[in-house]
């Protein structure tokens, strides 16, 4: 019910309230250059100093901030170490060895047969307790991991399993959110977004009962970050 | 809970919550005597406030970020039509739909039509204050749709048939024992002797129950913290992950948002996000910040098949260009109510409509009319804390004063207040008379006090002296004392300069 009458009425009232003349039909919109420019060439506003560090320190800050919000982080030397690290983590935490991974060559294509893990790739269902996914980037400022949806990264993997293990490449750790938008525009083209782009800052939590923070509200109880040193 | 709470009913052309705001004084009185509520409000005194202070102390740029955030919103509001049409064009370019709705009725009908077109039976909801504003749940339930709130706090109050009492912590007035009672009454087929003592037990049960709902949902409705014009994206800021599951597992994702949620770019949203969670819960960033654009892509393996944005005006376009335009900068962080002594004393339900606390006292009259909400602008001590903590620097006390003026002009206040104010104005504009009368009153009260220093009761002010004594004046007015002091001073200084 895309109601064009309501649309015109609302826009008309906005213009009237702002003291602008009514937009005449069949005339080009009077969008000021300031607005057009801002949308075409987005610029960063104020970036906190803590986000503007040399790359090695950004990585340290990322680990510190992620740990502060109850994520765990392990550093590994190369992508080949990922399966062993996942197996170690799950054994340490006494978690099931059945793992659903993203159908992303960088994850599902790893040498999982070195481990005793039961690996399958695809979307998450109700019975999946552990997932392993790639990430698009990570942000030092708040220890935030950025994941995007796509054919190689079903969105349900980020939310349904009790344990979300996410692989972050050190080269993809940046200082601030704005850096990530620049990278996304580079890879997708300006103005294009995946269906979902998610910032994950620690595991799911709630304080809705008596303001007592509990982890694992509806999303994962655990967020484990495998940080691959590729720099 | 015996207080008159707003119930959602359809009234004439307008489906929205009925306000009990006109009964604020009675509501507040009851709230002060409600011990269970007072115990819950006690938790508010630390919690959010302490965490906010700590988060702000850790970010030296916080004040400068506030200024930036204000600048972004002001610029957007001045160009609201342009940014909304850009947003609409980009939603469409990504395969989504935008529905412009003048009021609650139109928004509810629009959502109902989407549900009917999909033959939907169940509707899942992420937390959305706009859906509270339009009375969506009651409307859809009347049409025989099953509506389930997925946010833990919203779920609890849905089971208790209550409206939220706080905009980010809707069940803040509820104790864990009450949650356990609701769960036992609702979640049938479970061991009646199961342990539901601690928040963890309650959360685990809610999580299990909600999983079944997530996999059975037809329609997923969320709110939006931002709409991004540049990309046609809606953003939700959450901690539980319920909003994400709601909008991902359903066939259709509907985002319900009011006009002023739009910002120009991803960068602009990022700047405001830096002040939002810090002001709200004191987190540096909430657990999940989700940017949703259009329906699932052809090659995606999951995600909704349709994406709709219901864009609600409901009186906001009329606030532009008025004394209340600044209110449209509000990002619903709840810092104002977390710090408000009045909210802290009476809780959210006393305010009688969807939005409590200082932001509600300003917004509610704008949305439902001052005659429906006349007491709210008076629900303030004017301590100014709300403006001080507002990340968007909204001059809330000033706007409450504007509403008081309008309330007075419309003759909506109590007649005693009107006559009192008129009498005072008469005296105050006649300085000599005023001085004579106050001088007389000061002397009279001193005599009435009879040397006791305080009055235990006073004619015409029984309500005031019921719970406190009135200190007796020393016998002179401030002005008299001031003049004497000045005279003494000039004598000591050796005459006037």
XYZ file of C-alpha atoms in Angstrom:
728
model
C 0.000 0.000 0.000
C 2.503 2.553 -1.155
C 0.186 5.453 -0.638
C 1.317 8.296 -2.863
C -1.273 10.663 -1.354
C 0.205 10.231 2.111
C 3.696 10.519 0.695
C 2.908 13.824 -0.975
C 0.997 15.091 2.038
C 3.859 14.296 4.434
C 6.542 15.759 2.182
C 4.352 18.801 1.568
C 3.898 19.360 5.281
C 7.630 19.014 5.915
C 8.372 21.644 3.258
C 5.657 23.912 4.598
C 6.955 23.594 8.175
C 10.491 24.311 7.009
C 9.222 27.402 5.208
C 9.916 26.154 1.687
C 7.522 26.486 -1.254
C 5.569 23.408 -2.322
C 7.334 21.108 -4.771
C 5.495 21.459 -8.091
C 4.798 18.259 -9.992
C 6.921 17.719 -13.115
C 9.629 20.057 -11.931
C 13.051 18.741 -10.923
C 13.565 18.532 -7.160
C 15.323 21.536 -5.618
C 17.849 19.436 -3.696
C 20.653 21.721 -2.541
C 24.218 20.871 -3.642
C 25.190 20.480 0.012
C 22.843 17.494 0.299
C 23.803 15.924 -3.016
C 27.519 16.262 -2.219
C 27.157 14.817 1.246
C 25.443 11.719 -0.150
C 27.858 11.341 -3.067
C 31.086 11.939 -1.161
C 30.527 10.852 2.436
C 33.128 12.278 4.769
C 34.208 11.082 8.164
C 33.268 13.308 11.090
C 35.279 13.284 14.297
C 37.459 10.177 14.838
C 38.529 9.564 18.462
C 42.295 9.650 19.050
C 42.280 6.086 20.366
C 41.325 4.878 16.879
C 44.258 6.636 15.227
C 47.154 4.380 16.167
C 49.862 2.531 14.236
C 48.570 -0.830 13.002
C 50.379 -3.004 15.584
C 48.831 -0.977 18.405
C 45.427 -1.132 16.744
C 45.637 -4.900 16.992
C 46.553 -4.726 20.675
C 43.687 -2.323 21.338
C 41.274 -4.545 19.400
C 42.210 -7.524 21.585
C 41.914 -5.476 24.756
C 38.508 -4.012 23.868
C 37.069 -7.331 22.618
C 38.185 -9.025 25.829
C 36.560 -6.260 27.879
C 33.167 -7.133 26.374
C 33.583 -10.843 27.231
C 34.849 -12.117 23.874
C 37.909 -14.384 23.911
C 40.793 -13.957 21.465
C 43.537 -16.343 20.367
C 46.270 -15.359 17.907
C 47.488 -17.899 15.352
C 50.386 -17.592 12.887
C 48.639 -18.667 9.684
C 45.237 -19.725 8.314
C 46.467 -23.334 8.403
C 46.363 -23.133 12.206
C 42.634 -22.304 12.332
C 41.232 -25.885 12.460
C 43.573 -26.876 15.280
C 42.720 -23.732 17.244
C 38.975 -24.354 16.820
C 39.421 -27.956 18.019
C 41.506 -26.791 20.995
C 38.972 -24.136 21.995
C 36.008 -26.505 21.810
C 37.820 -29.188 23.815
C 38.904 -26.641 26.441
C 35.364 -25.359 26.857
C 33.883 -28.833 26.836
C 31.771 -28.010 23.809
C 30.423 -30.351 21.125
C 32.758 -31.290 18.247
C 30.017 -30.832 15.663
C 30.650 -27.570 13.815
C 28.736 -25.674 11.149
C 31.063 -23.531 9.022
C 30.440 -20.806 6.464
C 30.625 -22.029 2.866
C 33.524 -19.635 2.318
C 36.619 -21.086 0.648
C 38.820 -19.458 3.316
C 36.968 -21.396 6.040
C 35.318 -24.507 4.610
C 38.385 -25.127 2.408
C 40.761 -25.479 5.357
C 42.295 -28.839 6.295
C 39.625 -29.755 8.848
C 40.435 -33.466 8.468
C 43.534 -32.855 10.631
C 41.065 -32.558 13.508
C 38.443 -34.872 14.960
C 35.759 -32.248 14.352
C 32.551 -33.081 12.498
C 32.397 -30.293 9.921
C 29.556 -29.270 7.596
C 28.961 -26.053 5.672
C 25.761 -24.041 5.146
C 23.111 -22.090 7.011
C 22.565 -22.647 10.736
C 19.565 -24.593 12.025
C 18.105 -25.161 15.488
C 20.468 -28.048 16.263
C 23.722 -26.231 15.426
C 25.636 -25.376 18.596
C 28.908 -24.091 17.117
C 29.647 -22.002 14.030
C 32.837 -20.803 12.377
C 32.584 -17.783 10.082
C 34.867 -15.328 8.312
C 34.690 -11.577 9.002
C 34.852 -8.548 6.781
C 36.920 -6.413 9.143
C 37.455 -5.614 12.803
C 37.608 -2.284 14.606
C 40.076 -1.530 17.381
C 38.104 1.389 18.849
C 35.527 -0.853 20.544
C 36.720 -4.418 19.844
C 34.020 -4.811 17.222
C 34.002 -7.547 14.560
C 32.218 -6.725 11.284
C 30.504 -9.534 9.400
C 28.532 -9.295 6.168
C 25.867 -11.585 4.735
C 26.393 -13.251 1.365
C 26.313 -16.636 -0.342
C 29.579 -17.500 1.429
C 28.350 -16.259 4.803
C 24.781 -17.154 5.779
C 23.578 -14.688 8.373
C 22.035 -17.276 10.715
C 25.558 -18.564 11.524
C 26.235 -15.371 13.489
C 23.188 -15.599 15.740
C 21.722 -19.079 16.179
C 24.567 -21.242 17.545
C 25.492 -21.002 21.234
C 29.104 -20.501 20.283
C 30.219 -18.229 17.439
C 33.854 -18.587 16.402
C 34.893 -15.829 14.032
C 38.130 -15.601 12.070
C 39.693 -12.141 11.863
C 42.739 -11.457 9.705
C 45.123 -9.014 11.360
C 45.441 -7.125 8.068
C 41.700 -6.415 8.293
C 41.856 -4.831 11.730
C 41.385 -1.068 11.445
C 41.153 1.800 13.891
C 37.616 3.058 13.367
C 34.247 2.317 11.759
C 34.864 4.882 9.037
C 37.811 2.850 7.695
C 35.478 -0.106 7.306
C 32.930 1.913 5.312
C 35.723 3.002 2.974
C 36.723 -0.643 2.463
C 33.127 -1.700 1.936
C 32.601 0.973 -0.719
C 35.767 -0.216 -2.392
C 34.592 -3.814 -2.534
C 30.863 -3.235 -3.220
C 30.815 0.042 -5.114
C 29.450 3.262 -3.686
C 25.994 3.056 -2.124
C 25.834 -0.740 -2.269
C 25.374 -2.802 0.847
C 24.938 -6.522 1.453
C 21.488 -7.499 2.791
C 22.961 -7.409 6.280
C 26.116 -5.866 7.651
C 26.539 -6.644 11.328
C 28.800 -5.149 13.970
C 29.416 -7.695 16.712
C 30.781 -6.322 19.988
C 31.002 -9.261 22.371
C 28.476 -12.073 22.806
C 24.704 -11.594 23.143
C 23.593 -10.197 26.491
C 20.636 -8.806 28.407
C 20.051 -6.849 31.599
C 16.280 -6.997 31.341
C 15.727 -8.894 34.585
C 16.645 -6.686 37.550
C 19.464 -5.053 35.566
C 21.662 -8.123 36.060
C 23.808 -8.683 32.955
C 23.521 -12.217 31.572
C 25.352 -13.444 28.486
C 23.622 -15.443 25.771
C 20.194 -13.858 25.656
C 18.955 -14.977 22.238
C 22.239 -14.967 20.342
C 25.548 -16.695 21.151
C 26.672 -17.141 24.740
C 30.308 -17.218 23.602
C 32.178 -15.218 21.000
C 35.648 -16.576 20.249
C 37.894 -14.637 17.902
C 40.694 -16.408 16.049
C 43.089 -13.655 15.023
C 45.291 -14.708 12.102
C 48.635 -12.888 11.915
C 48.915 -12.296 8.192
C 50.776 -8.986 8.308
C -0.839 -3.525 39.973
C -3.969 -1.452 40.445
C -2.944 1.660 38.620
C -4.899 2.638 35.549
C -2.573 1.658 32.751
C -2.970 2.655 29.158
C -4.602 -0.026 27.099
C -4.366 -0.094 23.361
C -7.717 0.318 21.739
C -8.882 1.749 18.480
C -10.414 5.089 18.972
C -12.141 6.717 16.040
C -9.688 6.993 13.201
C -6.747 6.602 15.401
C -5.291 3.348 16.635
C -2.984 4.249 19.453
C -2.481 3.915 23.128
C -5.049 5.720 25.207
C -3.348 8.135 27.483
C -3.785 8.218 31.244
C -1.457 11.242 31.259
C -4.274 13.555 32.399
C -4.248 11.499 35.608
C -0.517 11.969 36.170
C -1.008 13.342 39.667
C -3.090 10.372 40.792
C -0.744 7.948 38.981
C 2.289 9.511 40.652
C 0.627 9.393 44.052
C -0.097 5.676 43.653
C 3.418 5.030 42.358
C 4.998 6.607 45.425
C 3.021 4.231 47.653
C 3.763 1.141 45.530
C 6.535 -0.589 47.483
C 7.329 -3.140 44.819
C 7.834 -0.353 42.286
C 9.909 1.676 44.713
C 12.206 -1.315 45.297
C 12.671 -1.695 41.530
C 13.341 2.007 41.057
C 16.026 1.794 43.724
C 18.131 -0.215 41.264
C 17.948 2.628 38.777
C 19.812 4.951 41.094
C 23.120 3.269 40.279
C 23.090 0.912 37.253
C 22.816 2.914 34.059
C 24.037 6.162 35.599
C 27.336 4.832 36.933
C 28.044 2.896 33.756
C 27.355 5.965 31.654
C 29.771 8.072 33.696
C 32.504 5.443 33.358
C 32.041 5.128 29.577
C 32.182 8.881 29.107
C 35.253 9.233 31.292
C 36.976 6.737 28.984
C 36.362 8.806 25.831
C 37.933 12.291 25.922
C 36.179 13.276 22.683
C 32.686 12.643 24.065
C 31.670 16.326 24.310
C 32.976 17.074 20.826
C 31.134 14.025 19.482
C 27.924 15.348 21.029
C 28.395 18.619 19.144
C 28.946 16.703 15.899
C 25.901 14.548 16.518
C 23.764 17.661 17.069
C 25.128 19.210 13.893
C 24.307 16.099 11.850
C 20.727 15.932 13.088
C 20.128 19.667 12.681
C 21.386 19.552 9.112
C 19.229 16.499 8.401
C 16.079 18.059 9.858
C 16.601 21.229 7.813
C 16.722 19.014 4.707
C 14.366 16.293 5.874
C 12.360 16.053 2.645
C 15.505 15.647 0.541
C 17.028 12.964 2.750
C 13.749 11.044 3.023
C 13.290 10.943 -0.741
C 16.935 9.859 -1.174
C 16.359 7.125 1.421
C 13.214 5.990 -0.366
C 14.963 5.852 -3.749
C 17.775 3.709 -2.323
C 15.424 1.294 -0.548
C 13.628 0.789 -3.864
C 16.905 0.387 -5.780
C 17.744 -2.492 -3.424
C 14.386 -4.198 -3.965
C 12.621 -2.962 -0.828
C 9.404 -0.994 -0.277
C 8.702 2.256 1.566
C 5.228 3.024 2.968
C 4.574 6.620 4.027
C 2.011 6.762 6.828
C 0.383 9.910 8.177
C -0.796 8.430 11.457
C -1.096 5.340 13.623
C -4.180 4.058 11.853
C -2.530 4.163 8.445
C 0.639 2.503 9.755
C -1.322 -0.316 11.417
C -3.453 -0.872 8.309
C -0.341 -0.912 6.108
C 1.311 -3.567 8.269
C -1.907 -5.586 8.385
C -2.122 -5.553 4.592
C 1.439 -6.877 4.272
C 0.562 -9.668 6.728
C -2.631 -10.510 4.820
C -0.861 -10.509 1.449
C 1.538 -13.114 2.844
C -1.241 -15.146 4.497
C 0.625 -14.673 7.738
C -0.523 -16.147 11.030
C 2.307 -15.193 13.334
C 4.179 -11.964 13.792
C 7.474 -11.749 15.653
C 8.613 -8.437 16.993
C 11.927 -6.940 17.904
C 11.737 -4.060 20.353
C 10.149 -0.976 18.775
C 8.853 2.104 20.564
C 7.108 3.245 17.373
C 5.057 0.049 17.407
C 4.063 0.951 20.985
C 3.179 4.454 19.829
C 0.833 3.155 17.127
C -0.647 0.427 19.344
C 0.369 -2.246 16.855
C 0.156 -5.367 19.021
C -3.425 -4.844 20.120
C -4.405 -3.921 16.568
C -2.906 -7.080 15.034
C -4.237 -9.332 17.794
C -7.722 -8.023 17.082
C -7.210 -9.260 13.524
C -6.426 -12.739 14.880
C -2.718 -12.576 14.289
C -0.437 -14.063 16.924
C 2.054 -11.411 18.052
C 5.148 -12.371 20.052
C 7.614 -9.885 21.493
C 11.129 -11.356 21.325
C 13.122 -8.866 23.423
C 13.241 -10.360 26.923
C 11.944 -7.226 28.646
C 9.178 -6.711 26.075
C 8.244 -10.404 26.318
C 7.900 -10.125 30.101
C 5.590 -7.109 29.931
C 3.619 -8.688 27.082
C 2.910 -11.661 29.380
C 1.933 -9.227 32.150
C -0.308 -7.212 29.771
C 1.519 -4.022 30.611
C 3.050 -1.234 28.570
C 6.801 -0.612 28.878
C 7.831 1.607 31.786
C 11.187 2.622 30.280
C 12.178 3.076 26.647
C 15.272 0.857 26.718
C 14.530 -1.326 29.755
C 10.793 -1.942 29.374
C 10.465 -4.308 32.344
C 12.601 -2.304 34.741
C 9.690 -2.183 37.213
C 9.354 -5.983 37.411
C 11.067 -8.276 39.943
C 12.456 -11.706 39.125
C 9.790 -13.394 41.293
C 7.090 -11.725 39.196
C 8.810 -12.902 36.004
C 8.876 -16.431 37.386
C 5.126 -16.227 38.112
C 4.402 -15.101 34.557
C 6.560 -17.866 33.086
C 4.893 -20.564 35.188
C 1.481 -19.313 34.139
C 2.361 -19.129 30.433
C 4.890 -21.865 29.656
C 2.701 -24.927 29.989
C 3.898 -28.521 29.866
C 7.034 -27.878 31.933
C 7.916 -29.287 35.320
C 5.910 -27.193 37.789
C 8.683 -27.670 40.380
C 11.457 -26.388 38.154
C 13.796 -23.809 39.617
C 13.172 -20.265 38.376
C 14.903 -18.357 41.152
C 17.634 -16.465 39.370
C 17.741 -14.233 36.282
C 19.861 -16.952 34.588
C 17.141 -19.611 35.056
C 14.528 -17.241 33.699
C 16.638 -16.231 30.705
C 17.405 -19.852 29.803
C 13.718 -20.723 29.788
C 12.811 -17.641 27.740
C 15.570 -18.469 25.250
C 14.223 -21.988 24.782
C 10.626 -20.840 24.361
C 11.625 -18.082 21.960
C 13.594 -20.436 19.712
C 10.354 -22.233 18.851
C 8.761 -18.923 17.915
C 11.733 -17.851 15.800
C 11.479 -20.901 13.569
C 7.724 -20.578 13.102
C 7.463 -16.882 12.239
C 5.961 -15.470 9.073
C 6.544 -11.761 9.610
C 9.371 -10.117 11.523
C 8.844 -6.531 12.671
C 11.674 -4.416 14.053
C 12.084 -0.749 14.804
C 14.969 1.329 13.494
C 17.496 3.458 15.340
C 18.612 5.013 12.066
C 17.595 5.131 8.430
C 20.534 5.841 6.146
C 19.702 7.952 3.102
C 22.926 7.145 1.250
C 22.235 3.404 1.078
C 18.528 2.871 1.907
C 19.541 1.005 5.065
C 17.714 0.600 8.392
C 19.814 0.112 11.521
C 18.918 -1.575 14.801
C 21.027 -1.340 17.953
C 20.509 -4.313 20.282
C 22.183 -6.527 22.855
C 20.214 -9.740 22.847
C 20.316 -10.673 19.158
C 16.546 -11.139 19.119
C 16.034 -8.372 16.578
C 18.465 -10.046 14.211
C 16.790 -13.427 14.505
C 13.385 -11.773 14.109
C 14.300 -10.088 10.850
C 16.391 -12.947 9.443
C 14.251 -16.025 10.068
C 10.943 -14.442 9.004
C 9.813 -14.420 5.385
C 9.158 -10.704 5.513
C 11.078 -8.027 7.407
C 9.142 -4.865 8.232
C 11.080 -1.990 9.808
C 8.813 0.548 11.511
C 10.399 3.970 11.890
C 9.423 7.590 12.330
C 10.546 10.249 9.845
C 13.270 11.821 11.969
C 15.296 8.607 12.174
C 16.961 9.390 8.846
C 20.620 10.457 8.698
C 22.600 11.204 5.540
C 25.459 8.676 5.489
C 27.051 5.632 7.118
C 29.657 8.007 8.590
C 26.946 10.172 10.147
C 25.291 7.119 11.731
C 28.696 6.032 13.066
C 29.238 9.379 14.796
C 25.864 9.213 16.550
C 26.449 5.544 17.438
C 29.512 6.668 19.404
C 27.273 8.650 21.771
C 24.190 6.383 21.766
C 25.176 3.251 23.712
C 27.461 5.217 26.027
C 24.548 7.483 26.979
C 22.064 4.620 27.247
C 23.563 1.591 29.001
C 27.108 2.884 29.401
C 28.408 0.349 26.896
C 31.055 1.570 24.458
C 29.035 -0.131 21.749
C 26.021 -2.418 22.085
C 26.523 -6.103 21.256
C 24.824 -5.938 17.875
C 24.511 -3.036 15.497
C 22.765 -4.299 12.411
C 22.619 -2.559 9.021
C 19.840 -4.046 6.857
C 19.417 -3.162 3.204
C 16.706 -4.667 1.018
C 15.577 -8.314 1.030
C 17.963 -11.307 0.735
C 19.932 -11.249 -2.495
C 19.225 -13.897 -5.166
C 22.349 -15.880 -4.225
C 21.967 -15.551 -0.412
C 21.199 -18.746 1.542
C 19.096 -17.102 4.254
C 17.371 -13.821 5.063
C 13.875 -12.420 4.424
C 12.320 -12.500 0.974
C 10.772 -9.068 1.371
C 11.873 -5.855 3.045
C 9.437 -3.063 3.932
C 9.975 0.228 5.703
C 6.898 1.768 7.320
C 7.684 5.465 7.619
C 5.526 7.161 10.249
C 4.796 10.874 10.563
C 2.113 10.998 13.313
C 2.502 14.739 13.886
C 6.274 15.047 13.571
C 6.223 17.087 10.354
C 4.239 19.700 12.277
C 6.986 19.957 14.905
C 9.492 21.200 12.307
C 9.933 24.933 12.303
C 8.427 25.251 15.819
C 9.795 25.553 19.353
C 9.795 21.754 19.421
C 11.923 20.979 16.342
C 14.946 20.192 18.546
C 13.004 17.312 20.082
C 13.284 15.531 16.724
C 17.007 15.082 17.386
C 16.155 12.554 20.127
C 17.843 9.168 19.643
C 15.880 7.404 22.425
C 18.876 6.612 24.644
C 16.859 7.166 27.872
C 19.671 9.072 29.609
C 17.152 11.803 30.501
C 14.834 9.446 32.380
C 17.737 7.551 33.986
C 18.867 10.822 35.558
C 15.467 12.404 36.261
C 14.487 12.712 39.949
C 10.804 12.639 39.013
C 11.118 9.497 36.879
C 13.257 7.969 39.627
C 10.493 8.614 42.141
C 7.405 7.519 40.199
C 8.652 5.239 37.370
C 7.444 5.200 33.790
C 3.823 4.062 34.044
C 2.732 7.175 35.930
C 3.384 9.255 32.817
C 0.441 7.448 31.285
C 1.558 7.138 27.689
C 4.280 5.475 25.632
C 7.210 7.799 26.333
C 8.019 8.531 29.982
C 10.542 10.823 31.638
C 11.638 14.244 30.390
C 11.699 13.274 26.705
C 8.148 11.978 27.108
C 7.014 15.138 28.858
C 8.052 17.090 25.766
C 7.163 14.602 23.030
C 3.816 13.335 24.323
C 2.052 16.743 24.134
C 3.406 17.126 20.578
C 2.006 13.776 19.498
C -1.299 13.477 21.369
C -1.996 17.117 22.238
C -1.449 19.204 25.345
C -5.061 18.733 26.458
C -4.376 14.975 26.712
C -1.093 15.402 28.551
C -1.261 18.698 30.410
C 0.371 17.494 33.614
C 3.461 16.064 31.980
C 5.358 19.334 31.400
C 4.848 19.936 35.109
C 6.407 16.600 36.037
C 9.755 18.235 36.504
C 11.840 19.806 39.230
C 13.671 21.811 36.534
C 16.973 20.606 37.919
C 18.306 20.573 34.347
C 20.006 17.182 34.634
C 18.138 15.852 31.589
C 19.569 18.509 29.308
C 22.989 18.044 30.832
C 23.104 14.322 30.008
C 21.219 14.406 26.689
C 23.749 13.362 24.021
C 21.825 15.401 21.459
C 21.779 18.493 23.713
C 17.987 18.819 23.534
C 16.881 21.748 25.729
C 14.249 19.653 27.504
C 13.532 22.034 30.430
C 13.069 24.956 28.038
C 10.605 22.954 25.973
C 8.686 21.851 29.052
C 8.402 25.534 29.892
C 7.006 26.196 26.391
C 4.376 23.552 27.008
C 3.515 25.069 30.398
C 2.971 28.399 28.707
C 0.645 26.811 26.154
C -1.165 24.902 28.850
C -1.718 28.209 30.665
C -2.849 30.003 27.501
C -5.339 27.237 26.781
C -6.731 27.446 30.313
C -5.915 23.807 30.905
C -4.318 24.138 34.318
C -6.122 23.875 37.628
C -8.116 27.035 38.441
C -6.268 27.444 41.758
C -2.979 27.586 39.841
C -4.432 30.069 37.352
C -5.787 32.383 40.038
C -2.647 31.974 42.093
C -0.440 32.905 39.160
C -2.707 35.792 38.206
C -2.678 37.087 41.769
C 1.081 36.800 41.927
C 1.459 38.547 38.552
C -0.754 41.395 39.809
C 1.443 41.841 42.884
C 4.754 41.279 41.155
C 4.092 44.006 38.601
C 3.432 46.496 41.467
C 6.731 46.591 43.413
C 5.524 48.782 46.246
C 2.456 46.688 46.918
C 4.562 43.542 46.617
C 7.094 44.816 49.158
C 4.367 45.818 51.579
C 2.558 42.481 51.300
C 5.669 40.304 51.626
C 6.886 42.381 54.553
C 3.534 41.920 56.265
C 3.511 38.171 55.560
C 7.025 37.737 56.948
C 6.054 39.475 60.172
C 2.781 37.587 60.437
C 4.420 34.192 59.978
C 6.973 35.066 62.627
C 4.194 35.831 65.058
C 2.357 32.614 64.090
C 5.563 30.669 64.695
C 5.621 31.941 68.228
C 9.373 31.466 68.621
C 9.329 27.761 67.654
C 11.295 28.371 64.461
C 9.012 26.194 62.333
C 5.311 25.908 61.512
C 3.740 22.456 61.685
C 0.616 23.415 59.799
C -0.568 26.302 57.723
C -4.010 27.332 56.476
C -4.485 26.660 52.693
C -1.204 24.695 52.525
C -2.087 21.527 54.416
C -0.736 19.335 51.627
C 2.646 20.988 51.922
C 2.931 20.927 55.717
C 1.594 17.375 55.962
C 5.070 15.931 55.368
C 7.341 18.820 56.334
C 7.496 21.908 58.528
C 7.658 25.407 57.158
C 10.673 27.254 58.551
C 9.478 30.525 60.032
C 10.828 33.706 58.431
C 13.099 35.818 60.600
C 10.539 38.623 60.316
C 12.077 40.497 57.403
C 11.993 39.938 53.679
C 15.065 39.278 51.586
C 14.816 42.755 50.131
C 14.683 44.394 53.537
C 17.688 42.406 54.737
C 19.582 43.213 51.550
C 18.982 46.928 51.912
C 20.073 46.855 55.557
C 23.204 44.974 54.650
C 24.070 47.387 51.861
C 23.567 50.296 54.230
C 25.827 48.720 56.874
C 28.411 47.942 54.237
C 28.516 51.471 52.900
C 28.786 52.776 56.451
C 31.779 50.482 57.079
C 33.323 51.382 53.714
C 32.976 55.038 54.583
C 29.948 56.072 52.635
C 28.583 55.314 49.198
C 31.018 55.135 46.302
